[in-house]
Coordinates of C-alpha atoms in Angstrom, one line a residue:
M230 CA 0.0 0.0 0.0
E231 CA 1.2 3.5 -0.8
D232 CA 0.5 6.4 1.6
K233 CA -0.7 9.5 -0.2
H234 CA -0.4 13.0 1.0
Y235 CA -1.4 16.4 -0.5
F236 CA 0.8 19.5 -0.2
A237 CA -1.9 22.1 -0.8
R238 CA -2.6 25.7 -1.1
K239 CA -5.0 27.7 -3.3
K240 CA -4.8 26.4 -6.9
T241 CA -1.8 24.2 -6.1
Y242 CA -2.3 20.6 -5.3
T243 CA 0.8 18.3 -5.6
L244 CA 0.3 14.6 -5.1
C245 CA 3.2 12.9 -3.5
V246 CA 3.5 9.1 -3.3
K247 CA 5.4 7.6 -0.4
K248 CA 7.3 4.5 -1.4
K249 CA 7.7 1.5 0.9
D250 CA 11.3 2.5 1.7
G251 CA 10.0 5.8 3.1
T252 CA 11.5 8.1 0.4
W253 CA 9.7 10.6 -1.5
E254 CA 9.8 10.8 -5.3
A255 CA 12.4 13.4 -6.1
R256 CA 10.4 15.0 -8.8
Q257 CA 7.6 15.7 -6.4
I258 CA 9.9 17.2 -3.9
L259 CA 11.4 19.5 -6.6
R260 CA 7.9 20.6 -7.6
K261 CA 7.1 21.6 -4.0
A262 CA 10.5 23.3 -3.8
R263 CA 9.9 25.3 -7.0
W264 CA 6.6 26.5 -5.6
S265 CA 8.2 27.6 -2.4
L266 CA 11.0 29.4 -4.3
K267 CA 8.3 31.0 -6.5
I268 CA 6.4 32.4 -3.5
R269 CA 9.7 33.7 -1.9
F270 CA 10.7 35.4 -5.2
E271 CA 7.3 37.0 -5.6
R272 CA 7.4 38.3 -2.0
L273 CA 11.0 39.7 -2.6
I274 CA 10.0 41.5 -5.8
A275 CA 6.9 42.9 -4.3
S276 CA 8.9 44.2 -1.3
L277 CA 11.6 45.7 -3.5
K278 CA 8.9 47.5 -5.6
Y279 CA 7.3 48.9 -2.5
R280 CA 10.7 50.1 -1.1
M281 CA 11.6 51.8 -4.5
S282 CA 8.2 53.5 -4.6
A283 CA 8.5 54.6 -1.0
S284 CA 12.0 55.9 -1.6
S285 CA 10.8 57.8 -4.7
N286 CA 8.0 59.4 -2.8
R287 CA 10.4 60.5 0.0
S288 CA 12.7 62.0 -2.7
L289 CA 9.8 63.9 -4.2
R290 CA 8.9 65.4 -0.8
L291 CA 12.5 66.5 -0.2
V292 CA 12.6 68.2 -3.6
A293 CA 9.4 70.0 -2.8
G294 CA 10.9 71.4 0.3
G295 CA 9.9 68.8 2.9
T296 CA 12.1 68.0 5.9
G297 CA 13.9 64.7 5.7
T298 CA 15.1 62.4 8.5
R299 CA 17.3 59.4 8.4
Q300 CA 15.3 56.5 7.0
T301 CA 15.6 52.9 8.3
P302 CA 16.1 50.0 5.9
A303 CA 12.6 48.6 6.7
P304 CA 10.0 50.7 4.8
L305 CA 7.3 49.8 7.3
R306 CA 9.2 50.1 10.5
N307 CA 7.0 51.2 13.4
R308 CA 3.9 50.0 11.6
F309 CA 1.7 47.2 12.7
C310 CA -0.6 44.7 11.0
P311 CA -3.0 43.0 13.4
N312 CA -3.8 40.0 11.1
P313 CA -1.0 37.6 12.2
F314 CA -2.1 38.2 15.8
K315 CA -5.8 37.7 15.3
Q316 CA -6.8 36.0 12.0
I317 CA -6.9 32.5 10.7
D318 CA -8.1 31.6 7.2
L319 CA -9.2 28.0 6.4
E320 CA -8.9 26.8 2.8
E321 CA -10.4 23.7 1.2
S322 CA -7.5 21.4 1.8
G323 CA -7.2 22.3 5.4
A324 CA -4.3 24.7 4.8
A325 CA -4.4 27.6 7.1
F326 CA -3.2 31.2 6.5
T327 CA -3.2 34.3 8.6
C328 CA -4.3 36.7 5.9
C329 CA -5.7 36.5 2.4
S330 CA -3.4 34.0 0.7
S331 CA -2.9 36.3 -2.3
W332 CA -1.6 39.0 0.0
L333 CA 0.4 36.8 2.4
P334 CA 0.9 33.5 0.5
T335 CA 2.7 31.5 3.2
P336 CA 0.6 28.8 4.9
I337 CA 1.0 28.6 8.6
G338 CA -0.1 24.9 8.9
N339 CA -2.9 22.5 8.1
L340 CA -6.0 21.9 10.3
D341 CA -6.3 18.4 9.0
H342 CA -2.9 17.6 10.6
S343 CA -2.7 19.9 13.7
P344 CA -4.9 21.5 16.3
V345 CA -5.7 25.2 16.0
M346 CA -3.5 26.4 18.8
D347 CA -0.5 24.3 17.6
I348 CA -0.8 26.1 14.2
W349 CA -1.6 29.4 15.8
N350 CA 1.7 29.5 17.7
G351 CA 3.8 27.4 15.3
S352 CA 7.2 28.4 14.0
V353 CA 5.9 29.7 10.7
I354 CA 3.4 32.2 12.2
Q355 CA 6.0 33.3 14.8
S356 CA 8.4 34.2 12.0
I357 CA 5.6 36.2 10.3
R358 CA 5.0 38.1 13.5
E359 CA 8.7 38.8 13.9
S360 CA 8.6 40.3 10.4
I361 CA 5.9 42.8 11.6
F362 CA 8.0 43.9 14.5
D363 CA 11.2 44.3 12.5
G364 CA 9.3 46.4 9.9
S365 CA 10.2 44.2 6.9
F366 CA 6.8 42.6 6.4
R367 CA 8.9 40.2 4.3
Y368 CA 6.1 37.6 4.1
C369 CA 3.6 40.0 2.6
R370 CA 2.9 40.9 -1.0
H371 CA 3.3 44.6 -0.7
D372 CA 2.0 45.2 -4.2
R373 CA -1.3 43.4 -3.5
C374 CA -2.2 44.3 0.1
P375 CA -4.7 47.1 0.0
V376 CA -3.8 48.2 3.5
I377 CA -0.1 48.7 2.6
Q378 CA -1.1 50.2 -0.7
N379 CA -3.4 52.8 0.9
G380 CA -0.9 53.6 3.7
E381 CA -3.4 52.5 6.3
L382 CA -1.3 50.4 8.6
P383 CA -1.5 51.9 12.1
T384 CA 1.7 52.8 14.0
L385 CA 2.7 50.5 16.9
E386 CA 1.7 53.3 19.3
E387 CA -1.8 53.5 17.7
A388 CA -2.3 49.8 17.6
A389 CA -1.2 49.4 21.2
K390 CA -4.3 51.3 22.3
D391 CA -6.4 48.3 21.4
P392 CA -6.5 46.0 24.5
L393 CA -6.2 43.0 22.2
F394 CA -2.6 44.1 21.2
T395 CA -1.3 46.2 24.1
R396 CA 0.7 43.5 25.8
I397 CA 1.7 41.9 22.4
I398 CA 3.2 45.1 21.2
D399 CA 4.8 46.2 24.5
E400 CA 6.5 42.9 24.9
K401 CA 6.9 42.1 21.1
R402 CA 5.3 38.8 21.7
T403 CA 5.3 36.2 18.9
V404 CA 3.2 33.7 20.9
V405 CA -0.5 34.6 21.3
D406 CA -2.3 33.0 24.2
R407 CA -5.9 33.4 23.0
P408 CA -7.2 31.7 19.9
P409 CA -7.7 33.8 16.7
V410 CA -10.5 36.3 17.0
F411 CA -11.1 36.5 13.2
V412 CA -12.0 33.2 11.6
N413 CA -12.2 33.4 7.9
L414 CA -13.9 30.4 6.2
V415 CA -12.7 30.1 2.6
N416 CA -12.8 26.3 2.6
D417 CA -15.7 25.6 0.3
R418 CA -15.6 26.9 -3.3
S419 CA -19.2 26.0 -4.0
C420 CA -20.8 28.8 -5.9
N421 CA -23.8 29.4 -8.2
L422 CA -21.6 31.5 -10.5
Y423 CA -18.5 30.6 -12.5
C424 CA -16.8 33.9 -13.1
P425 CA -13.9 33.7 -15.6
S426 CA -11.5 35.4 -13.2
C427 CA -12.1 32.6 -10.6
R428 CA -13.0 29.3 -12.3
T429 CA -13.7 27.6 -15.6
E430 CA -16.8 25.7 -14.5
R431 CA -19.4 25.6 -11.7
I432 CA -18.2 24.1 -8.4
N433 CA -21.0 22.8 -6.2
H434 CA -20.2 20.4 -3.4
Q435 CA -23.8 19.6 -2.2
A436 CA -23.3 16.0 -1.0
G437 CA -20.9 13.1 -1.0
P438 CA -17.4 12.6 0.3
K439 CA -16.1 16.1 -0.7
S440 CA -18.8 17.9 1.2
R441 CA -18.4 15.7 4.2
E442 CA -14.6 16.3 4.2
I443 CA -15.1 20.1 4.0
S444 CA -17.5 19.9 6.9
R445 CA -15.2 17.7 9.0
I446 CA -12.2 20.0 8.7
Q447 CA -14.4 23.1 9.3
D448 CA -15.8 21.5 12.4
R449 CA -12.3 20.9 13.6
L450 CA -11.5 24.6 13.3
L451 CA -14.8 25.8 14.9
E452 CA -15.0 23.4 17.8
P453 CA -13.3 25.8 20.2
Y454 CA -15.8 28.5 19.3
L455 CA -19.1 26.7 18.9
A456 CA -19.0 23.5 20.8
E457 CA -21.2 24.9 23.5
P458 CA -22.8 28.3 24.3
N459 CA -20.2 30.9 25.4
D460 CA -19.5 34.7 25.5
L461 CA -16.3 34.4 23.6
Y462 CA -15.7 37.3 21.2
F463 CA -14.9 36.3 17.7
I464 CA -15.7 37.2 14.1
L465 CA -16.9 34.5 11.6
S466 CA -16.3 35.6 8.0
I467 CA -18.1 33.7 5.2
T468 CA -16.9 33.6 2.4
G469 CA -14.3 34.8 -0.1
S470 CA -14.1 31.4 -1.8
G471 CA -17.6 30.9 -3.2
D472 CA -21.0 31.9 -2.0
P473 CA -22.4 31.3 1.5
F474 CA -25.8 30.5 0.2
A475 CA -24.6 28.2 -2.6
S476 CA -22.6 26.1 -0.2
R477 CA -24.4 23.4 1.7
V478 CA -21.8 23.4 4.4
Y479 CA -22.1 27.2 5.0
R480 CA -25.9 27.2 4.7
N481 CA -26.1 24.4 7.4
L482 CA -23.9 26.5 9.6
L483 CA -25.7 29.8 9.2
Y484 CA -29.2 28.4 9.4
S485 CA -28.4 26.3 12.5
L486 CA -26.6 28.9 14.6
N487 CA -28.5 30.6 17.4
G488 CA -27.0 34.0 18.1
A489 CA -28.4 34.1 21.6
D490 CA -26.0 31.2 22.5
F491 CA -23.0 33.2 21.3
P492 CA -23.8 36.9 22.1
N493 CA -20.3 38.2 21.3
M494 CA -20.0 36.3 18.0
Q495 CA -20.0 38.6 14.9
I496 CA -20.7 37.4 11.4
A497 CA -19.3 39.0 8.2
L498 CA -21.0 37.8 5.0
Q499 CA -19.5 38.0 1.6
T500 CA -21.7 37.0 -1.3
N501 CA -22.4 37.5 -5.0
G502 CA -25.9 38.6 -4.0
V503 CA -28.0 36.5 -6.3
L504 CA -29.0 34.0 -3.6
L505 CA -29.2 36.7 -0.9
T506 CA -33.0 36.6 -1.2
P507 CA -35.6 37.7 1.4
R508 CA -36.3 34.1 2.1
N509 CA -32.7 33.1 2.7
W510 CA -32.2 36.2 4.8
Q511 CA -35.2 35.2 6.9
R512 CA -33.8 31.7 7.4
M513 CA -30.8 33.4 9.2
Q514 CA -33.1 35.3 11.6
A515 CA -31.5 33.7 14.7
V516 CA -28.2 35.4 13.8
H517 CA -29.5 38.7 12.4
Q518 CA -28.2 40.6 15.5
N519 CA -24.8 39.0 15.0
I520 CA -24.3 40.0 11.4
V521 CA -22.1 43.1 11.3
S522 CA -21.3 43.4 7.6
V523 CA -22.5 42.3 4.2
I524 CA -20.2 42.5 1.1
I525 CA -21.8 42.0 -2.3
S526 CA -19.6 41.5 -5.4
F527 CA -20.8 43.3 -8.6
D528 CA -17.8 43.7 -11.0
A529 CA -20.1 45.6 -13.3
A530 CA -22.5 48.6 -13.6
T531 CA -24.6 47.3 -16.5
E532 CA -26.2 44.0 -17.3
Q533 CA -24.2 43.5 -20.5
T534 CA -20.9 43.7 -18.6
Y535 CA -22.2 41.7 -15.7
N536 CA -23.0 38.8 -18.0
I537 CA -19.3 38.7 -19.0
T538 CA -17.7 39.2 -15.6
R539 CA -20.2 37.3 -13.4
R540 CA -21.0 34.3 -15.5
G541 CA -24.1 32.4 -14.4
G542 CA -25.5 35.3 -12.4
H543 CA -28.8 37.2 -12.8
W544 CA -28.5 41.0 -12.9
A545 CA -32.2 41.9 -12.1
T546 CA -32.1 39.6 -9.0
L547 CA -28.8 41.1 -7.9
L548 CA -30.2 44.6 -8.1
E549 CA -33.4 43.6 -6.3
N550 CA -31.6 41.8 -3.4
S551 CA -29.0 44.6 -3.1
A552 CA -31.6 47.3 -2.9
Q553 CA -33.3 45.2 -0.2
M554 CA -30.0 45.1 1.8
G555 CA -29.8 48.9 1.3
E556 CA -33.2 49.4 2.8
L557 CA -32.2 47.2 5.8
R558 CA -29.1 49.3 6.2
K559 CA -31.3 52.4 6.4
L560 CA -33.4 50.7 9.1
G561 CA -30.3 49.8 11.0
E562 CA -30.8 46.1 10.5
V563 CA -27.6 45.8 8.4
R564 CA -24.7 47.7 10.0
T565 CA -22.2 47.8 7.2
L566 CA -23.0 47.3 3.5
R567 CA -20.2 47.3 0.9
F568 CA -20.3 46.6 -2.9
D569 CA -17.2 45.3 -4.6
F570 CA -15.8 45.7 -8.1
V571 CA -12.7 43.7 -9.4
V572 CA -11.2 45.9 -12.1
Q573 CA -10.4 44.2 -15.5
K574 CA -10.5 44.8 -19.2
A575 CA -14.2 44.1 -19.6
N576 CA -15.4 46.5 -16.9
F577 CA -12.9 49.4 -16.2
H578 CA -15.0 51.8 -18.3
E579 CA -17.9 51.3 -15.8
M580 CA -15.9 52.1 -12.6
K581 CA -17.4 55.6 -12.3
A582 CA -20.9 54.3 -13.1
F583 CA -20.5 51.6 -10.4
V584 CA -19.8 54.3 -7.8
H585 CA -23.1 56.0 -8.6
L586 CA -24.9 52.6 -8.7
A587 CA -23.6 51.5 -5.3
R588 CA -24.7 54.8 -3.8
S589 CA -28.2 54.6 -5.3
L590 CA -28.7 51.1 -4.0
G591 CA -27.9 52.2 -0.4
A592 CA -24.3 50.9 0.1
E593 CA -22.0 52.5 2.6
R594 CA -18.9 52.0 0.5
A595 CA -17.9 51.2 -3.1
C596 CA -14.7 49.2 -3.1
F597 CA -12.3 48.4 -6.0
S598 CA -9.6 45.8 -6.2
Q599 CA -7.0 44.6 -8.6
L600 CA -7.7 41.5 -10.7
F601 CA -5.7 38.4 -9.6
N602 CA -5.1 35.3 -11.7
W603 CA -6.3 32.3 -9.8
G604 CA -5.1 30.0 -12.5
T605 CA -8.0 30.2 -14.9
W606 CA -6.0 32.2 -17.5
S607 CA -2.7 31.7 -19.2
K608 CA -0.1 34.4 -18.6
D609 CA -0.9 36.1 -21.9
Q610 CA -4.6 35.9 -21.3
F611 CA -4.2 37.4 -17.8
M612 CA -2.0 40.3 -19.1
D613 CA -4.7 41.1 -21.7
Q614 CA -7.0 41.8 -18.7
C615 CA -4.4 44.1 -17.0
V616 CA -5.3 47.5 -18.6
W617 CA -3.2 49.3 -15.9
E618 CA 0.0 47.9 -17.5
K619 CA 1.7 50.7 -19.5
G620 CA 2.1 48.6 -22.6
H621 CA -1.6 47.6 -22.8
P622 CA -3.5 48.9 -25.8
L623 CA -6.2 50.3 -23.5
F624 CA -3.8 51.9 -21.0
E625 CA -4.5 55.5 -22.2
E626 CA -8.2 54.9 -21.8
F627 CA -7.6 53.4 -18.3
V628 CA -5.6 56.5 -17.4
E629 CA -8.4 58.7 -18.5
V630 CA -10.9 56.8 -16.3
M631 CA -8.5 57.1 -13.3
H632 CA -8.3 60.9 -13.6
D633 CA -12.0 61.2 -12.7
P634 CA -12.4 63.0 -9.3
V635 CA -15.2 60.6 -8.3
F636 CA -12.5 58.2 -7.0
D637 CA -11.4 60.8 -4.5
D638 CA -14.8 60.6 -2.8
P639 CA -14.6 59.1 0.8
F640 CA -17.4 56.8 -0.3
V641 CA -14.9 55.1 -2.6
D642 CA -12.3 52.7 -1.4
M643 CA -9.7 52.1 -4.1
G644 CA -8.1 49.2 -2.2
N645 CA -5.0 47.8 -3.9
M646 CA -5.8 49.9 -6.9
S647 CA -4.6 53.0 -5.0
E648 CA -1.0 52.8 -6.1
I649 CA -2.0 51.8 -9.6
R650 CA -4.3 54.8 -9.9
K651 CA -1.5 57.1 -8.6
M652 CA 1.0 55.7 -11.1
A653 CA -1.5 55.8 -14.0
T654 CA -2.4 59.4 -13.4
E655 CA 1.2 60.5 -12.9
Q656 CA 2.2 58.8 -16.2
G657 CA -0.8 60.2 -18.0
S658 CA 0.0 63.7 -16.9
R659 CA 3.6 63.7 -18.3

């Protein structure tokens, strides 16, 4: 008999076969090593780009007459990111991350192999925490993280005012005694849509071994939080991997929870909106008081574009359900309502229109983000989508869109498009 094991992270599943003599096939080890080197190289390049950009900005301020001080080698020294000290993301394979895996692509462990707290204070995440304190943020993709891009990382002094982090920062602790307070479930990719930027076909695990396996690993993560009624404070985020109402695993969780048993539990929903119907909303009545935010993905401002970017969706239903959420927000029944837009070739002309649409439907914020290749496109196909690249045939049109002052409105969050907009407008004005 051969033992089989999967080294896994998003979009990377490498099957390794263990021989009877206990050795691993060399070609599989090399494949895993190549992946590790690729991630390290990407992080290095992203960090260097950020450092060069930061250095350039400092030089411009000095030329303009600003006062300069001696700069430290780490561009984010004295800044703090709370995620490695509070967040755990669970992916389908059981792989755990401490941030969005496209922003911080190093897994901290696997829930199928280790208990939560072993992973939470393991050697990998301790190294990540050290990188926050030394200011290098060397595990992060500086070019993708919207918080780094927007310059929104708090200082250590500011972050220390939060009781969650006071002792951690004062003592520069890399071991955290309490379990993660932000639990991000991205472990089921089941979705009613099959957007070209995300997948090539519908994924729907409604029954069978796959669904049971997803549920088993999820239960392993949630056991410390939901095994019995408690007053533990934690945030449950569902989901950036598919849709909470298309997933049987997520539906069973949301419809069975009783918020009264977990008064300090908060739920953050992320959905494509098509299945966020009044009926499904009502089925979650027992946790309405626990839902603190609803994020709805649009990626379009017109039905024609929506049919391209959100394949399998239904525009009229999306608008109807979103408007209903907007009304609930006005009544105070939905605390935070955000509409999202992933920028790409098919939709960048509608960015301004999307801002107006989001406002008209009652959103609190319109948020933009950079397209990411999850493996559905070849390199050339993906680059064809990246209209913000200077050599792209539509780059000048993109620059013209970026010049619109509507994106300076506080209602708009440019996310990791902030630096891209800045560079595009600077190049366009030369």
